[in-house]
Amino acid sequence: MRSLSLHKFSLHTFSPRKSRLTTLLALMTALASCAQAHGTAATTQPTSAAELPVGDGQVTDHPQADNVYSCVTEFRGGGARHVGDWFHGDTWNPLEKPHVQGEVLWPDAALTLSVTDQLLSVQGNGLPVQQATGSFPIARTDPVYAYDTNPNPVTAQTLAFSIPLRPSKAAEPGCLGLGMIGFSVTGVAFYNALDDAGLDAAAHEVQDLCNGHPQGKGQYHYHSSSPCVPGAESNSLVGWALDGYPIFGMRDAKGELITNADLDVCHGRTENVSADGRSYGYAYRLTQEYPYTLGCYAGQVLPETVRAIRSSLGPPTPRGPDGRPVQPRQP
C-alpha cells in the first residue's frame, strides 16, 4: 500500500479565509458583468453571478439535468426556518446572505489517502484541514439565529472507507442519499444540494464563511462549492465522489466558467482529467448554480463504502424538546 498524502496542520499553518472570500466575491461580480456584456442567455447560466435561481422543487426520483436524483422522496420538514432578505422571488443572492459568526481552528484536522491496486483508501476525522469553521451550535446572540437555529456542534468523526481507484460508469445513474456523497481535498464531506426539508440547502440554510455547517452527528459538510477549498474557482481537483470519480472546480482548461448547460444529468461530463497522477475520462464539476456538486452518481458506489461511513457516524444523537443534543444522565 502506498500512502499518497497525510495532512495534519498546527495552528501556525492556518491562513485566514476572509481575504480569499473577498477575492471570490470580487471575482463573482466581475463574472456577472462579463456575462451581461456578452449577452449570455439566462437559460444557460444564472442571470448574474450574484443572483442565482433557487433550486426548490428540483428533486426527482430519476436522473434529470439540473436536479438532484434523490434516494429520499419524503422529507422531514426540517432545515432552516425562514426565507431571508437574500431571497428575491425565485432567485437568491449569496452576496447578501449572512454567515454564522466566529472562526474556530482545528489543528488536529487530518486526511490520509492510500492507494492499493483497486481501491483508494480514505482515513480522516472530517475536520477541515488548514481551515476554520464558524461557531456552532449557532448562538442565540448570533444575528443569523433568527433564520437558522442549527443546534449541532462540529465534532471529529472516525472516517475509514474506500472508493474505487479506477471507477467505471454504472449501467444506470444512482441516486444520492442525504448524507455524505463525497469529500473535498481538505477532508470535508460533500452532501447533496438538499436540506432536511428537501429544499435548496445553499440558499436556505445559514452557513459559515466557508459555506459549511454540521449535521446532527456533528459532521461538518458542504452542500455547494466553498471558497475555502483550494481549486474551487479553477480547473483543479477539489475532491472525490464516493463512486471514485474526481470532482473538479468551476472552470475548464481554457478558464471558461462551467454552467449546468455544459454538464450531464449527474452534473459531470466526459473529459480527460488528471488527479493525483491518474487519468480519468469523466469528472463531476462544481457550479455556481444548483445542484452545485453532484446530481446523481455516474459510477457504482461500493456497498461496503456506504456501510463504513454509516458505521463511523454511529446511532442518532439524543435530542431535547428544543432539538438540541442532550447528554445521557450519568448513573
Coordinates of C-alpha atoms in Angstrom, one line a residue:
M1 CA 0.0 0.0 0.0
R2 CA 1.3 3.4 -0.9
S3 CA 0.3 6.5 1.1
L4 CA -0.5 9.4 -1.1
S5 CA -0.9 12.2 1.4
L6 CA -1.2 12.9 5.1
H7 CA -2.4 16.3 6.3
K8 CA -2.2 17.4 9.9
F9 CA -1.7 21.1 10.4
S10 CA -1.0 23.1 13.5
L11 CA -2.4 26.5 14.4
H12 CA 0.5 28.2 12.8
T13 CA -0.2 26.9 9.4
F14 CA -3.7 28.3 9.3
S15 CA -4.2 31.1 6.8
P16 CA -7.3 33.4 7.3
R17 CA -10.2 32.9 5.0
K18 CA -11.5 36.4 4.8
S19 CA -9.1 37.5 2.1
R20 CA -10.0 34.5 -0.1
L21 CA -13.7 35.3 0.4
T22 CA -13.2 38.9 -0.6
T23 CA -11.3 37.8 -3.7
L24 CA -14.1 35.3 -4.5
L25 CA -16.8 37.9 -4.2
A26 CA -15.0 40.3 -6.4
L27 CA -14.5 37.6 -9.0
M28 CA -18.2 36.7 -8.9
T29 CA -19.1 40.3 -9.5
A30 CA -16.7 40.6 -12.4
L31 CA -18.1 37.4 -14.0
A32 CA -21.6 38.8 -13.7
S33 CA -20.5 42.0 -15.7
C34 CA -18.8 39.9 -18.3
A35 CA -21.8 37.7 -18.8
Q36 CA -24.1 40.7 -19.2
A37 CA -21.7 42.3 -21.7
H38 CA -21.7 39.2 -23.9
G39 CA -25.5 38.8 -23.8
T40 CA -25.3 35.3 -22.2
A41 CA -28.7 33.6 -22.3
A42 CA -30.5 33.1 -19.0
T43 CA -31.3 29.5 -19.9
T44 CA -27.6 28.5 -19.9
Q45 CA -26.4 30.2 -16.7
P46 CA -27.6 32.4 -13.9
T47 CA -28.7 36.0 -14.9
S48 CA -25.7 37.2 -12.9
A49 CA -23.1 35.6 -10.6
A50 CA -24.7 37.3 -7.6
E51 CA -28.3 36.3 -8.4
L52 CA -28.9 32.6 -8.5
P53 CA -32.0 30.6 -9.2
V54 CA -33.5 28.9 -6.1
G55 CA -33.4 25.1 -6.6
D56 CA -36.5 24.4 -4.6
G57 CA -38.6 21.6 -6.2
Q58 CA -35.8 20.4 -8.4
V59 CA -35.6 17.0 -6.8
T60 CA -36.6 13.8 -8.7
D61 CA -36.8 10.1 -8.4
H62 CA -35.0 9.6 -11.6
P63 CA -31.9 11.2 -13.3
Q64 CA -32.7 14.6 -14.7
A65 CA -30.5 17.5 -15.6
D66 CA -30.4 20.5 -13.2
N67 CA -32.0 18.3 -10.5
V68 CA -31.0 16.1 -7.6
Y69 CA -31.8 12.4 -8.2
S70 CA -32.6 11.7 -4.5
C71 CA -32.9 8.3 -2.8
V72 CA -35.2 10.0 -0.3
T73 CA -38.6 11.2 -1.6
E74 CA -40.3 12.1 1.7
F75 CA -38.6 14.8 3.7
R76 CA -38.8 15.6 7.4
G77 CA -39.7 19.3 7.1
G78 CA -36.6 20.4 8.9
G79 CA -33.9 22.7 7.6
A80 CA -33.7 26.5 8.1
R81 CA -36.9 28.1 9.4
H82 CA -37.2 31.2 7.3
V83 CA -36.6 32.8 4.0
G84 CA -34.3 35.7 4.5
D85 CA -33.8 39.1 2.8
W86 CA -31.3 37.5 0.4
F87 CA -34.3 35.9 -1.5
H88 CA -35.8 37.8 -4.4
G89 CA -38.7 35.8 -5.7
D90 CA -37.4 32.7 -7.4
T91 CA -33.7 33.8 -7.0
W92 CA -31.3 34.3 -4.1
N93 CA -28.2 36.4 -3.7
P94 CA -25.3 34.7 -1.9
L95 CA -23.6 38.1 -1.6
E96 CA -26.5 39.3 0.6
K97 CA -26.8 36.1 2.7
P98 CA -25.4 36.4 6.3
H99 CA -22.9 33.9 7.7
V100 CA -22.5 32.2 11.1
Q101 CA -20.2 34.2 13.3
G102 CA -16.8 33.0 14.6
E103 CA -13.6 31.4 13.5
V104 CA -12.8 28.1 15.2
L105 CA -9.5 26.4 14.3
W106 CA -9.0 22.7 14.0
P107 CA -5.3 21.9 14.4
D108 CA -5.9 18.2 14.6
A109 CA -7.7 18.0 11.2
A110 CA -6.4 15.1 9.2
L111 CA -6.9 13.3 5.9
T112 CA -4.9 10.3 4.6
L113 CA -5.3 8.8 1.1
S114 CA -3.7 5.4 0.4
V115 CA -3.6 3.6 -2.9
T116 CA -3.9 -0.2 -3.4
D117 CA -4.3 -2.0 -6.8
Q118 CA -8.1 -1.5 -6.9
L119 CA -9.0 1.0 -4.1
L120 CA -8.4 4.5 -2.8
S121 CA -8.5 4.2 1.0
V122 CA -9.6 7.2 2.9
Q123 CA -8.9 7.9 6.6
G124 CA -9.7 11.2 8.3
N125 CA -11.7 12.9 11.0
G126 CA -13.9 15.1 8.8
L127 CA -12.5 18.3 10.2
P128 CA -11.3 20.9 7.6
V129 CA -7.6 20.7 7.1
Q130 CA -5.8 24.1 7.4
Q131 CA -9.2 25.9 7.6
A132 CA -11.5 27.2 10.2
T133 CA -15.3 26.9 10.7
G134 CA -17.9 29.2 12.2
S135 CA -19.0 28.8 15.8
F136 CA -21.6 26.0 16.2
P137 CA -24.1 25.4 17.7
I138 CA -25.4 28.8 16.4
A139 CA -25.6 31.1 19.4
R140 CA -28.8 32.8 20.3
T141 CA -26.8 36.1 20.2
D142 CA -25.7 35.5 16.6
P143 CA -28.0 37.5 14.3
V144 CA -28.4 34.5 12.0
Y145 CA -30.2 32.6 14.8
A146 CA -33.3 34.4 13.5
Y147 CA -33.1 32.4 10.3
D148 CA -31.3 29.2 11.3
T149 CA -31.0 27.7 14.8
N150 CA -28.6 24.9 13.9
P151 CA -28.1 23.2 17.3
N152 CA -25.2 20.9 16.4
P153 CA -21.6 21.3 17.4
V154 CA -18.8 20.4 14.9
T155 CA -17.2 17.2 16.1
A156 CA -14.4 14.9 14.8
Q157 CA -15.5 11.7 13.1
T158 CA -13.6 8.5 12.7
L159 CA -13.8 8.0 9.0
A160 CA -12.3 5.0 7.3
F161 CA -13.6 3.8 4.0
S162 CA -12.5 3.0 0.4
I163 CA -13.7 4.1 -3.1
P164 CA -12.8 2.6 -6.5
L165 CA -9.4 3.6 -7.7
R166 CA -10.4 3.0 -11.3
P167 CA -14.1 3.8 -11.4
S168 CA -16.4 2.9 -14.4
K169 CA -19.8 4.1 -15.5
A170 CA -22.7 2.3 -13.9
A171 CA -25.4 0.8 -16.2
E172 CA -27.8 3.4 -14.8
P173 CA -27.1 6.5 -12.7
G174 CA -27.5 6.1 -9.0
C175 CA -29.5 8.2 -6.6
L176 CA -27.9 10.4 -3.9
G177 CA -28.6 10.0 -0.2
L178 CA -28.9 12.9 2.2
G179 CA -25.6 12.2 3.9
M180 CA -22.0 12.1 2.6
I181 CA -21.7 11.8 -1.2
G182 CA -18.0 12.7 -1.5
F183 CA -15.3 14.6 0.2
S184 CA -13.0 17.6 -0.5
V185 CA -9.2 17.7 -0.7
T186 CA -9.4 19.4 2.7
G187 CA -11.2 16.4 4.2
V188 CA -14.7 17.9 4.5
A189 CA -17.7 15.9 3.4
F190 CA -19.8 16.9 0.4
Y191 CA -23.5 16.5 0.8
N192 CA -26.1 16.8 -2.0
A193 CA -27.9 20.1 -2.6
L194 CA -30.9 19.4 -0.3
D195 CA -31.6 20.3 3.3
D196 CA -33.8 18.1 5.6
A197 CA -36.9 19.7 4.0
G198 CA -35.8 18.8 0.5
L199 CA -35.2 22.4 -0.4
D200 CA -32.1 24.2 -1.8
A201 CA -29.7 24.0 1.2
A202 CA -27.2 26.5 -0.1
A203 CA -30.0 29.1 -0.5
H204 CA -32.0 28.4 2.7
E205 CA -29.5 27.2 5.4
V206 CA -27.3 29.8 7.0
Q207 CA -23.7 28.5 6.9
D208 CA -20.3 29.9 7.9
L209 CA -17.8 31.8 5.7
C210 CA -16.7 28.6 4.1
N211 CA -20.3 27.6 3.2
G212 CA -20.2 24.8 5.7
H213 CA -22.1 23.6 8.8
P214 CA -22.5 20.5 10.9
Q215 CA -25.4 17.9 10.8
G216 CA -27.0 16.0 13.7
K217 CA -23.9 13.9 14.4
G218 CA -21.6 16.9 14.2
Q219 CA -20.2 16.0 10.7
Y220 CA -19.1 19.3 9.1
H221 CA -20.0 19.4 5.4
Y222 CA -20.7 21.5 2.3
H223 CA -23.8 21.4 0.1
S224 CA -22.2 23.5 -2.6
S225 CA -18.8 25.0 -3.6
S226 CA -16.7 26.5 -0.9
P227 CA -14.2 29.5 -1.1
C228 CA -12.1 27.5 1.4
V229 CA -11.5 24.5 -0.9
P230 CA -8.3 25.1 -3.0
G231 CA -9.1 25.0 -6.7
A232 CA -12.8 25.5 -6.4
E233 CA -12.6 28.5 -8.8
S234 CA -10.3 26.8 -11.3
N235 CA -9.7 23.7 -13.4
S236 CA -8.3 21.8 -10.4
L237 CA -9.1 18.7 -8.4
V238 CA -11.3 19.7 -5.4
G239 CA -12.4 16.3 -4.1
W240 CA -13.8 12.8 -4.9
A241 CA -17.3 11.4 -5.1
L242 CA -18.0 8.1 -3.4
D243 CA -18.2 6.3 -6.7
G244 CA -14.5 7.1 -7.3
Y245 CA -14.8 9.8 -9.9
P246 CA -13.0 13.1 -9.2
I247 CA -14.7 16.4 -8.6
F248 CA -13.2 19.4 -10.3
G249 CA -13.6 23.2 -10.0
M250 CA -15.8 25.6 -11.8
R251 CA -13.6 26.4 -14.8
D252 CA -12.4 24.4 -17.8
A253 CA -8.9 24.1 -19.2
K254 CA -9.4 27.4 -21.1
G255 CA -10.5 29.2 -18.0
E256 CA -14.2 29.4 -19.0
L257 CA -16.8 29.2 -16.4
I258 CA -18.7 25.9 -16.4
T259 CA -22.5 26.0 -16.2
N260 CA -25.2 23.3 -15.9
A261 CA -25.7 23.5 -19.7
D262 CA -22.2 22.0 -20.0
L263 CA -22.9 19.0 -17.8
D264 CA -24.9 15.8 -17.9
V265 CA -27.7 14.6 -15.6
C266 CA -25.2 13.7 -12.9
H267 CA -23.5 17.1 -13.0
G268 CA -20.4 15.8 -14.7
R269 CA -19.1 15.3 -18.2
T270 CA -16.8 13.1 -20.3
E271 CA -13.4 14.7 -20.4
N272 CA -9.8 13.8 -19.8
V273 CA -8.5 14.9 -16.5
S274 CA -5.6 14.0 -14.3
A275 CA -5.9 13.7 -10.5
D276 CA -3.1 12.6 -8.2
G277 CA -1.2 11.2 -11.1
R278 CA -4.0 9.1 -12.5
S279 CA -6.0 9.7 -15.7
Y280 CA -9.8 9.8 -15.7
G281 CA -12.3 10.0 -18.6
Y282 CA -15.1 11.6 -16.5
A283 CA -15.3 14.2 -13.8
Y284 CA -18.0 15.9 -11.8
R285 CA -17.9 19.7 -11.8
L286 CA -18.7 22.4 -9.2
T287 CA -21.0 25.1 -10.5
Q288 CA -22.4 28.4 -9.1
E289 CA -25.9 27.2 -9.7
Y290 CA -28.0 24.4 -8.2
P291 CA -27.3 21.4 -7.8
Y292 CA -23.8 22.8 -7.2
T293 CA -21.9 19.5 -6.9
L294 CA -23.5 16.2 -8.0
G295 CA -26.9 15.5 -9.4
C296 CA -26.6 11.7 -9.2
Y297 CA -23.8 9.0 -9.2
A298 CA -22.5 8.2 -12.7
G299 CA -20.4 5.3 -11.3
Q300 CA -21.1 2.5 -8.9
V301 CA -20.8 3.2 -5.2
L302 CA -19.5 0.1 -3.3
P303 CA -21.9 -1.2 -0.7
E304 CA -19.0 -1.5 1.8
T305 CA -18.3 2.2 1.4
V306 CA -21.8 3.1 2.5
R307 CA -21.7 0.7 5.4
A308 CA -18.4 2.0 6.6
I309 CA -19.5 5.6 6.6
R310 CA -22.8 4.8 8.3
S311 CA -20.9 2.8 11.0
S312 CA -18.4 5.7 11.6
L313 CA -21.3 8.1 12.3
G314 CA -23.0 5.8 14.8
P315 CA -26.6 5.9 16.1
P316 CA -28.7 9.0 16.1
T317 CA -27.9 11.7 18.7
P318 CA -30.5 12.0 21.5
R319 CA -32.2 15.4 21.4
G320 CA -34.3 17.5 23.8
P321 CA -37.6 19.3 23.1
D322 CA -35.7 22.2 21.5
G323 CA -33.9 19.9 19.1
R324 CA -30.5 20.4 20.7
P325 CA -28.3 17.4 21.6
V326 CA -28.6 16.2 25.2
Q327 CA -26.1 14.2 27.2
P328 CA -27.4 11.0 28.8
R329 CA -27.7 11.1 32.6
Q330 CA -24.8 9.6 34.5
P331 CA -25.6 6.8 36.9

